[in-house]
Short mmCIF file of C-alpha atoms in Angstrom, two decimals:
data_model
loop_
_atom_site.label_atom_id
_atom_site.label_comp_id
_atom_site.label_asym_id
_atom_site.label_seq_id
_atom_site.Cartn_x
_atom_site.Cartn_y
_atom_site.Cartn_z
CA MET A 6 21.03 14.37 -14.20
CA ALA A 7 20.36 11.32 -16.35
CA VAL A 8 21.74 10.69 -19.80
CA SER A 9 19.41 9.65 -22.58
CA VAL A 10 20.62 8.44 -25.95
CA LEU A 11 19.53 8.97 -29.54
CA ALA A 12 20.94 6.26 -31.80
CA ILE A 13 22.63 7.03 -35.11
CA GLY A 14 22.48 4.17 -37.59
CA ILE A 15 25.75 3.81 -39.51
CA ALA A 16 26.02 0.65 -41.62
CA SER A 17 25.92 -2.29 -39.20
CA VAL A 18 27.42 -0.41 -36.25
CA ALA A 19 25.30 1.75 -33.93
CA GLU A 20 26.89 5.12 -33.21
CA THR A 21 24.92 7.13 -30.68
CA HIS A 22 24.37 10.78 -29.90
CA PRO A 23 23.79 11.63 -26.24
CA GLN A 24 21.18 14.10 -25.06
CA LEU A 25 22.47 15.58 -21.83
CA PRO A 26 19.38 17.33 -20.18
CA HIS A 27 24.60 20.63 -18.63
CA ASP A 28 33.09 41.70 -4.44
CA PHE A 29 34.29 42.74 -7.94
CA GLY A 30 37.92 43.04 -8.90
CA ARG A 31 39.71 40.98 -6.26
CA LYS A 32 42.98 39.57 -7.44
CA VAL A 33 43.17 35.79 -7.56
CA GLY A 34 45.09 34.35 -4.65
CA THR A 35 45.30 37.45 -2.45
CA GLY A 36 44.80 35.45 0.74
CA ALA A 37 41.06 35.61 1.30
CA VAL A 38 39.09 32.43 0.64
CA HIS A 39 36.91 33.03 -2.40
CA VAL A 40 33.42 31.51 -2.01
CA PRO A 41 30.97 32.76 -4.66
CA ALA A 42 27.34 32.91 -3.63
CA ALA A 43 26.04 31.26 -6.80
CA SER A 44 25.30 27.56 -7.18
CA TYR A 45 24.71 26.78 -10.84
CA GLN A 46 26.62 25.95 -14.01
CA LEU A 47 27.61 28.08 -16.98
CA ALA A 48 26.52 27.03 -20.47
CA ALA A 49 27.67 30.03 -22.52
CA ILE A 50 29.62 33.28 -22.22
CA ASP A 51 29.86 36.17 -24.68
CA PHE A 52 31.42 39.62 -24.21
CA ILE A 53 31.41 42.26 -26.94
CA ASP A 54 33.67 44.79 -25.19
CA THR A 55 35.36 45.38 -21.84
CA SER A 56 32.07 46.21 -20.07
CA ALA A 57 29.13 44.53 -21.81
CA GLY A 58 28.62 40.80 -21.71
CA TRP A 59 26.17 37.96 -21.23
CA VAL A 60 26.36 34.52 -19.61
CA ILE A 61 23.87 31.66 -19.63
CA ALA A 62 23.45 29.90 -16.30
CA GLU A 63 21.88 26.46 -15.87
CA LEU A 64 20.13 25.97 -12.53
CA PRO A 65 19.62 22.77 -10.52
CA SER A 66 15.93 23.00 -11.51
CA HIS A 67 16.98 22.40 -15.17
CA ASN A 68 16.01 25.96 -16.08
CA PHE A 69 18.40 28.42 -17.69
CA ALA A 70 18.83 32.14 -17.09
CA VAL A 71 20.53 34.81 -19.21
CA LEU A 72 22.54 37.28 -17.12
CA HIS A 73 23.75 40.62 -18.50
CA THR A 74 26.27 43.19 -17.30
CA THR A 75 27.04 46.63 -18.71
CA ASP A 76 29.66 47.58 -16.10
CA ALA A 77 32.21 44.76 -16.35
CA GLY A 78 30.50 42.61 -13.76
CA HIS A 79 29.91 45.14 -10.97
CA SER A 80 26.19 44.41 -11.38
CA TRP A 81 24.10 41.86 -13.24
CA THR A 82 20.56 41.79 -14.65
CA ARG A 83 18.58 38.60 -15.20
CA GLN A 84 17.03 39.00 -18.65
CA LEU A 85 15.60 35.73 -19.91
CA SER A 86 14.66 32.37 -18.41
CA GLY A 87 13.40 29.05 -19.72
CA ILE A 88 13.81 25.28 -19.69
CA GLU A 89 17.37 24.25 -20.51
CA GLY A 90 18.18 22.32 -23.67
CA ASP A 91 19.05 18.63 -23.87
CA ILE A 92 22.58 19.53 -24.97
CA GLY A 93 22.84 23.11 -23.74
CA GLU A 94 22.33 26.59 -25.09
CA TYR A 95 23.95 28.84 -27.70
CA ALA A 96 24.51 32.59 -27.28
CA LYS A 97 25.86 35.12 -29.76
CA PHE A 98 25.77 38.91 -29.44
CA PHE A 99 26.82 41.24 -32.23
CA ASP A 100 26.77 44.60 -30.44
CA ARG A 101 25.15 46.10 -27.33
CA LEU A 102 21.67 45.79 -28.84
CA HIS A 103 21.47 42.72 -31.09
CA GLY A 104 21.88 39.10 -30.06
CA VAL A 105 20.44 35.58 -30.21
CA VAL A 106 20.06 32.77 -27.69
CA ALA A 107 19.12 29.25 -28.77
CA VAL A 108 18.04 26.23 -26.75
CA LEU A 109 19.42 23.04 -28.34
CA GLY A 110 18.02 19.53 -28.51
CA SER A 111 14.55 18.06 -28.90
CA GLN A 112 12.67 21.15 -27.66
CA ALA A 113 14.77 23.72 -29.52
CA GLU A 114 13.90 27.40 -29.39
CA LEU A 115 15.41 30.59 -30.84
CA CYS A 116 15.21 33.89 -28.97
CA SER A 117 16.41 37.24 -30.32
CA THR A 118 16.71 40.75 -28.94
CA LEU A 119 16.99 44.18 -30.57
CA ASP A 120 17.44 46.19 -27.37
CA GLY A 121 20.29 44.54 -25.50
CA GLY A 122 18.08 41.93 -23.85
CA LYS A 123 15.44 44.17 -22.31
CA THR A 124 12.87 42.36 -24.45
CA TRP A 125 13.06 39.07 -26.35
CA GLY A 126 11.12 37.37 -29.10
CA CYS A 127 11.17 33.55 -28.90
CA ASP A 128 9.97 30.94 -31.38
CA PRO A 129 10.25 27.13 -31.43
CA LEU A 130 12.74 25.69 -33.92
CA GLU A 131 10.54 23.09 -35.58
CA GLU A 132 12.15 23.30 -39.02
CA GLY A 133 13.40 19.96 -40.29
CA GLY A 134 11.29 18.10 -37.73
CA GLY A 135 14.35 16.87 -35.91
CA TYR A 136 16.80 17.28 -33.09
CA VAL A 137 18.78 20.55 -33.23
CA LEU A 138 22.45 19.73 -32.69
CA SER A 139 24.00 23.12 -33.41
CA VAL A 140 23.17 26.76 -34.16
CA ALA A 141 25.45 29.40 -35.70
CA PHE A 142 24.73 33.07 -36.45
CA VAL A 143 27.17 35.57 -38.02
CA ASP A 144 24.88 38.61 -37.74
CA PRO A 145 21.31 39.24 -36.57
CA ALA A 146 19.90 38.01 -39.90
CA ASP A 147 22.13 35.17 -41.13
CA GLY A 148 22.16 31.87 -39.28
CA TRP A 149 22.22 28.09 -39.66
CA LEU A 150 20.75 25.05 -37.90
CA LEU A 151 22.23 21.55 -37.94
CA VAL A 152 19.31 19.17 -37.45
CA GLN A 153 19.35 15.41 -36.95
CA GLU A 154 16.30 13.64 -38.34
CA GLY A 155 14.86 10.15 -37.89
CA SER A 156 12.08 8.10 -36.34
CA ALA A 157 11.59 5.82 -33.35
CA GLY A 158 14.61 7.38 -31.65
CA VAL A 159 16.99 6.45 -34.50
CA ALA A 160 18.62 9.24 -36.50
CA THR A 161 19.02 8.40 -40.17
CA THR A 162 19.81 11.76 -41.81
CA GLU A 163 21.04 15.24 -41.03
CA GLY A 164 20.03 18.56 -42.52
CA LEU A 165 21.55 22.04 -42.62
CA LEU A 166 19.03 24.88 -42.62
CA HIS A 167 19.81 28.53 -43.42
CA THR A 168 17.99 31.76 -42.59
CA THR A 169 18.60 35.26 -43.92
CA ASP A 170 15.83 36.95 -41.92
CA GLY A 171 16.76 36.17 -38.34
CA GLY A 172 14.92 32.86 -38.16
CA LYS A 173 11.54 33.84 -39.58
CA THR A 174 12.03 31.47 -42.53
CA TRP A 175 14.50 28.64 -43.18
CA ILE A 176 15.81 26.93 -46.33
CA ASN A 177 16.95 23.30 -46.10
CA GLN A 178 20.37 22.99 -47.75
CA GLY A 179 20.57 19.22 -47.35
CA ASP A 180 23.00 16.97 -45.51
CA PRO A 181 26.42 18.64 -45.21
CA VAL A 182 28.28 15.30 -45.09
CA ARG A 183 27.92 11.91 -46.75
CA ALA A 184 27.33 8.67 -44.85
CA PRO A 185 29.00 7.08 -43.01
CA ASP A 186 30.29 10.48 -41.81
CA TRP A 187 28.27 12.54 -39.34
CA ALA A 188 28.33 16.22 -38.39
CA PHE A 189 28.02 17.47 -34.80
CA ARG A 190 28.57 21.23 -34.96
CA ILE A 191 28.57 24.09 -37.47
CA VAL A 192 30.81 27.16 -37.18
CA PHE A 193 30.74 30.07 -39.64
CA ALA A 194 33.26 32.90 -40.05
CA ASP A 195 30.93 35.01 -42.21
CA ARG A 196 27.98 34.57 -44.57
CA LEU A 197 30.00 32.31 -46.88
CA ARG A 198 32.81 30.51 -45.04
CA GLY A 199 32.09 27.75 -42.56
CA TRP A 200 33.51 24.56 -41.04
CA LEU A 201 32.13 21.45 -39.33
CA TYR A 202 32.81 19.27 -36.32
CA SER A 203 32.42 15.76 -37.69
CA LEU A 204 33.06 12.05 -37.27
CA SER A 205 34.73 10.51 -40.30
CA SER A 206 36.46 7.37 -41.50
CA GLU A 207 39.29 9.61 -42.78
CA PRO A 208 41.19 12.50 -41.13
CA ASN A 209 39.31 15.10 -43.16
CA ALA A 210 37.73 18.41 -42.22
CA TYR A 211 34.64 19.78 -43.96
CA ALA A 212 34.55 23.35 -45.32
CA THR A 213 32.10 25.51 -47.27
CA ALA A 214 32.72 28.71 -49.24
CA ASP A 215 29.13 29.36 -50.35
CA GLY A 216 27.15 29.60 -47.15
CA GLY A 217 26.66 25.88 -46.66
CA ARG A 218 25.18 24.86 -50.01
CA MET A 219 28.25 22.82 -50.95
CA TRP A 220 30.83 21.22 -48.64
CA ARG A 221 34.27 19.90 -49.53
CA ARG A 222 36.55 17.51 -47.70
CA VAL A 223 39.86 19.02 -46.59
CA ALA A 224 42.60 16.45 -46.01
CA LEU A 225 44.57 17.09 -42.82
CA PRO A 226 48.29 16.30 -42.53
CA ALA A 227 49.35 13.29 -40.51
CA PRO A 228 51.47 13.72 -37.38
CA PRO A 229 54.98 12.25 -37.22
CA GLY A 230 54.55 8.49 -37.46
CA GLY A 231 51.31 8.77 -39.41
CA TRP A 232 47.68 8.26 -38.48
CA PRO A 233 46.74 5.05 -36.65
CA VAL A 234 45.20 2.25 -38.68
CA ALA A 235 42.65 -0.25 -37.41
CA PRO A 236 44.22 -3.72 -37.12
CA ALA A 237 43.33 -6.41 -39.63
CA GLY A 238 40.09 -8.17 -38.80
CA SER A 239 38.60 -5.20 -36.91
CA PRO A 240 34.80 -5.03 -37.12
CA ARG A 241 35.00 -1.50 -38.53
CA PRO A 242 37.64 1.03 -39.66
CA GLU A 243 39.40 3.66 -37.62
CA LYS A 244 37.27 6.75 -36.91
CA PHE A 245 38.40 10.37 -36.64
CA PHE A 246 36.67 13.10 -34.67
CA VAL A 247 37.59 16.36 -36.41
CA ALA A 248 36.72 19.75 -34.89
CA ALA A 249 37.53 22.50 -37.41
CA SER A 250 36.61 26.13 -36.80
CA PRO A 251 37.60 29.54 -38.20
CA THR A 252 39.67 31.84 -36.02
CA LEU A 253 39.77 35.29 -37.65
CA GLY A 254 40.38 36.30 -41.26
CA PRO A 255 41.70 33.27 -43.18
CA GLY A 256 42.73 31.45 -39.99
CA VAL A 257 41.44 27.98 -39.11
CA ALA A 258 42.10 25.76 -36.09
CA ALA A 259 41.46 22.03 -36.06
CA ALA A 260 41.60 19.21 -33.54
CA VAL A 261 41.82 15.61 -34.74
CA VAL A 262 41.16 12.73 -32.35
CA PRO A 263 41.76 9.23 -33.78
CA ILE A 264 39.46 6.62 -32.24
CA ALA A 265 40.34 2.96 -32.57
CA PRO A 266 37.57 0.39 -33.00
CA PRO A 267 36.75 -1.61 -29.86
CA LYS A 268 38.52 -4.93 -29.37
CA GLY A 269 36.02 -7.13 -27.62
CA ARG A 270 35.69 -6.17 -23.96
CA SER A 271 39.26 -4.93 -23.63
CA VAL A 272 40.23 -1.37 -22.67
CA ASP A 273 41.45 -0.78 -26.23
CA GLY A 274 39.27 1.30 -28.53
CA GLY A 275 35.76 2.62 -28.21
CA VAL A 276 32.71 4.04 -29.97
CA VAL A 277 31.92 7.75 -30.26
CA ILE A 278 28.45 8.42 -28.85
CA GLY A 279 28.31 12.17 -29.34
CA TYR A 280 29.51 15.74 -29.07
CA PRO A 281 29.52 18.08 -27.16
CA PRO A 282 31.41 17.04 -25.19
CA LEU A 283 33.36 14.29 -26.96
CA SER A 284 31.91 11.14 -25.38
CA ILE A 285 33.19 7.63 -26.05
CA ARG A 286 31.69 4.32 -24.91
CA ALA A 287 34.40 1.84 -23.96
CA PHE A 288 35.23 -1.02 -21.61
CA ASP A 289 37.28 -0.58 -18.45
CA GLY A 290 38.11 -3.83 -16.70
CA GLY A 291 35.29 -5.49 -18.60
CA VAL A 292 32.76 -2.87 -17.43
CA LEU A 293 31.09 -0.62 -19.99
CA VAL A 294 31.82 3.06 -19.21
CA THR A 295 31.37 6.43 -20.89
CA VAL A 296 34.54 8.52 -21.09
CA VAL A 297 34.18 12.27 -21.66
CA TYR A 298 37.11 14.23 -23.10
CA THR A 299 37.87 17.90 -23.48
CA THR A 300 39.47 18.85 -26.81
CA PHE A 301 41.36 21.69 -28.44
CA GLY A 302 38.23 22.35 -30.47
CA ASP A 303 35.83 22.99 -27.57
CA MET A 304 34.16 26.37 -28.07
CA SER A 305 31.79 26.73 -25.13
CA PRO A 306 31.49 25.59 -21.51
CA TYR A 307 29.53 22.43 -20.90
CA ARG A 308 28.19 20.60 -17.89
CA ASP A 309 31.51 19.35 -16.55
CA SER A 310 30.43 19.01 -12.93
CA ALA A 311 27.20 17.26 -13.98
CA ILE A 312 29.21 14.85 -16.10
CA LEU A 313 31.52 14.12 -13.20
CA SER A 314 28.52 13.24 -11.04
CA GLU A 315 27.17 10.68 -13.51
CA ALA A 316 27.59 7.05 -12.50
CA GLY A 317 29.90 5.21 -14.87
CA GLN A 318 31.36 8.35 -16.44
CA ALA A 319 34.80 9.91 -16.26
CA LEU A 320 35.91 13.37 -17.42
CA ILE A 321 39.39 13.35 -19.00
CA PRO A 322 41.09 16.73 -19.62
CA ALA A 323 42.71 15.66 -22.90
CA ALA A 324 41.79 13.15 -25.58
CA PRO A 325 44.54 10.57 -26.17
CA GLY A 326 46.32 10.94 -29.49
CA GLU A 327 44.74 14.32 -30.23
CA VAL A 328 46.52 16.36 -32.91
CA GLU A 329 46.13 20.15 -32.94
CA LEU A 330 46.52 21.96 -36.27
CA SER A 331 46.57 25.57 -37.46
CA SER A 332 46.08 27.08 -40.91
CA LEU A 333 46.66 30.72 -41.86
CA ASP A 334 45.40 30.38 -45.45
CA GLY A 335 41.88 29.03 -45.13
CA GLY A 336 42.89 25.38 -44.93
CA SER A 337 45.19 25.17 -47.97
CA SER A 338 48.15 24.36 -45.73
CA TRP A 339 48.46 23.27 -42.10
CA GLU A 340 51.03 23.26 -39.31
CA ILE A 341 51.08 21.54 -35.93
CA ALA A 342 49.78 23.88 -33.21
CA ALA A 343 52.05 23.08 -30.29
CA LEU A 344 49.89 24.22 -27.37
CA PRO A 345 51.73 24.92 -24.08
CA SER A 346 49.59 22.28 -22.36
CA GLU A 347 46.51 20.18 -23.04
CA PHE A 348 45.04 21.48 -19.77
CA GLY A 349 43.63 24.88 -20.70
CA THR A 350 41.67 26.88 -23.26
CA PHE A 351 42.71 29.09 -26.16
CA GLY A 352 41.44 32.14 -28.06
CA TYR A 353 42.70 34.58 -30.66
CA VAL A 354 43.09 38.30 -31.30
CA ASP A 355 43.66 37.85 -35.05
CA PRO A 356 44.73 34.95 -37.31
CA THR A 357 48.30 34.92 -35.97
CA ASP A 358 47.98 36.22 -32.38
CA TRP A 359 46.63 33.48 -30.08
CA TRP A 360 46.26 33.25 -26.30
CA TRP A 361 46.23 30.19 -24.09
CA VAL A 362 45.12 30.18 -20.43
CA GLY A 363 45.56 27.30 -18.00
CA VAL A 364 45.70 26.78 -14.26
CA GLY A 365 48.12 29.44 -13.02
CA ALA A 366 49.56 30.09 -16.47
CA TRP A 367 49.08 32.19 -19.59
CA ALA A 368 50.86 32.09 -22.95
CA THR A 369 50.80 33.93 -26.27
CA SER A 370 51.63 32.98 -29.84
CA SER A 371 52.35 35.34 -32.73
CA ASP A 372 52.43 32.67 -35.46
CA GLY A 373 49.03 31.02 -35.26
CA GLY A 374 49.80 28.64 -32.41
CA MET A 375 53.01 27.08 -33.72
CA THR A 376 55.33 28.58 -31.08
CA TRP A 377 54.52 30.09 -27.68
CA ALA A 378 55.94 32.48 -25.09
CA ARG A 379 54.71 31.47 -21.64
CA GLN A 380 54.13 33.32 -18.38
CA SER A 381 53.38 31.25 -15.28
CA ASN A 382 52.58 31.83 -11.59
CA LEU A 383 49.48 33.89 -12.34
CA LEU A 384 47.25 32.05 -9.85
CA THR A 385 44.45 31.80 -12.39
CA LEU A 386 41.73 29.22 -11.78
CA ALA A 387 41.12 26.36 -14.20
CA PRO A 388 39.20 27.79 -17.18
CA LEU A 389 36.12 26.03 -18.49
CA PRO A 390 36.78 24.50 -21.92
CA GLY A 391 36.12 26.94 -24.73
CA SER A 392 35.25 29.87 -22.46
CA LEU A 393 38.08 32.31 -23.29
CA ARG A 394 36.74 35.46 -24.98
CA ILE A 395 39.42 37.90 -26.15
CA ILE A 396 38.26 41.47 -26.79
CA ASP A 397 41.58 42.99 -27.90
CA LEU A 398 45.30 42.76 -27.12
CA ASP A 399 44.69 43.93 -23.54
CA ASP A 400 41.25 42.68 -22.53
CA ALA A 401 39.80 39.18 -22.17
CA TRP A 402 37.37 37.10 -20.12
CA PHE A 403 37.03 33.43 -19.25
CA ALA A 404 34.74 31.33 -17.07
CA SER A 405 35.71 28.97 -14.29
CA MET A 406 33.94 26.79 -11.76
CA ASN A 407 34.76 25.41 -8.36
CA GLY A 408 32.37 22.48 -8.30
CA THR A 409 29.06 24.15 -9.06
CA MET A 410 30.27 27.62 -8.02
CA PRO A 411 30.79 29.74 -11.16
CA VAL A 412 33.05 32.76 -11.52
CA LEU A 413 34.49 34.84 -14.33
CA GLU A 414 38.06 36.07 -14.59
CA THR A 415 39.14 39.12 -16.57
CA THR A 416 42.35 40.91 -17.55
CA TYR A 417 42.93 44.51 -18.58
CA ASP A 418 46.70 44.34 -19.11
CA GLY A 419 47.14 41.73 -21.81
CA GLY A 420 46.96 38.71 -19.51
CA ARG A 421 49.69 39.61 -17.03
CA THR A 422 47.19 39.85 -14.16
CA TRP A 423 43.66 38.46 -13.79
CA ARG A 424 40.82 39.38 -11.45
CA ILE A 425 37.85 37.35 -10.26
CA VAL A 426 34.35 38.61 -11.05
CA ASP A 427 31.66 37.02 -8.90
CA LEU A 428 28.31 36.11 -10.38
CA PRO A 429 24.99 36.78 -8.60
CA ARG A 430 22.95 34.39 -6.51
CA LEU A 431 20.07 32.95 -8.51
CA THR A 432 16.81 31.33 -7.53
CA PRO A 433 15.00 28.80 -9.73
#
């Protein structure tokens, strides 16, 4: 799976954005060797209750398929298929009937259903004339597109488009950030409140309170010892990748990754070339490599096994120097979110009650991620980044993969025990 690149012109330095073309109920670790029949990757997962959910599978043929269950994974129905997006797919379901699926990238498409996926209406996303980086819907009618625009393969501007009629018409709300900053993802809590994933020369998040018409910078507190500063004589300033997203109510979670400017052909520093996932071009022993990091801010699975297979790429479970933050008042104040480990994924029941799941471990927080009570020896598989979906205090789902073999895991007792749910065999 080759990587193509769309350049982003920022002053005299070229930042780039990659286009990556990414039996029920057995307890984990009960003795039998678990070998799922499927051989594909998961791009999205969404469950609305303990029984009804959808996953998007990406096949070796570069097609995607939407799979649906109404009986907690006992059986699955293939509902929708198409050509996968350059940077994946987006899925959001609001109840058992209404949902949207979007293909991202240069051939973007929006599909919606009113009957639980039995039938779909699909239309190309040609608004803005650019490359669709991100899609966010808060209900069947209200949604946003983040579009990168340019010519001759070079992106020069970004635009945020808003719909109130389910994608029939769109209004361009302009660029959500000012150069030299760039946005990578949009996340909305409701029709008014939203946050961005961005690359900035300052450790600032971006927030809106009016549905994306106006955005404000939100300064984030420095960790002990302060934020790193580019050394004197560096060709450009320090950069900060900031992934800010609403949890529930007034809650907000943010990940900040400081990125030093490159120092010649040394292993120090690098250049961000895109998200998702967070990809940095750097030198290793004088050889130019692309390093791919998972972050606290990841919200959906991505093509981890495809990335691992790429020549000259390495997948790192945690970004160096990453700072995790939590706010319970809409971003007015922040505290360090001391996650149990960088190797895992998190979710939330409400603004204060968070869960974290890692390999063989599970933990809960009752203060918005600042302190944790941990339970280990659960024999859970490694969760895919951003795949944890919490239904209530007792029920949750997450996705995992063993190479290209996908599975789901679910709990019905508040995370104390987890069970594997196999996914069906698919043909191209």
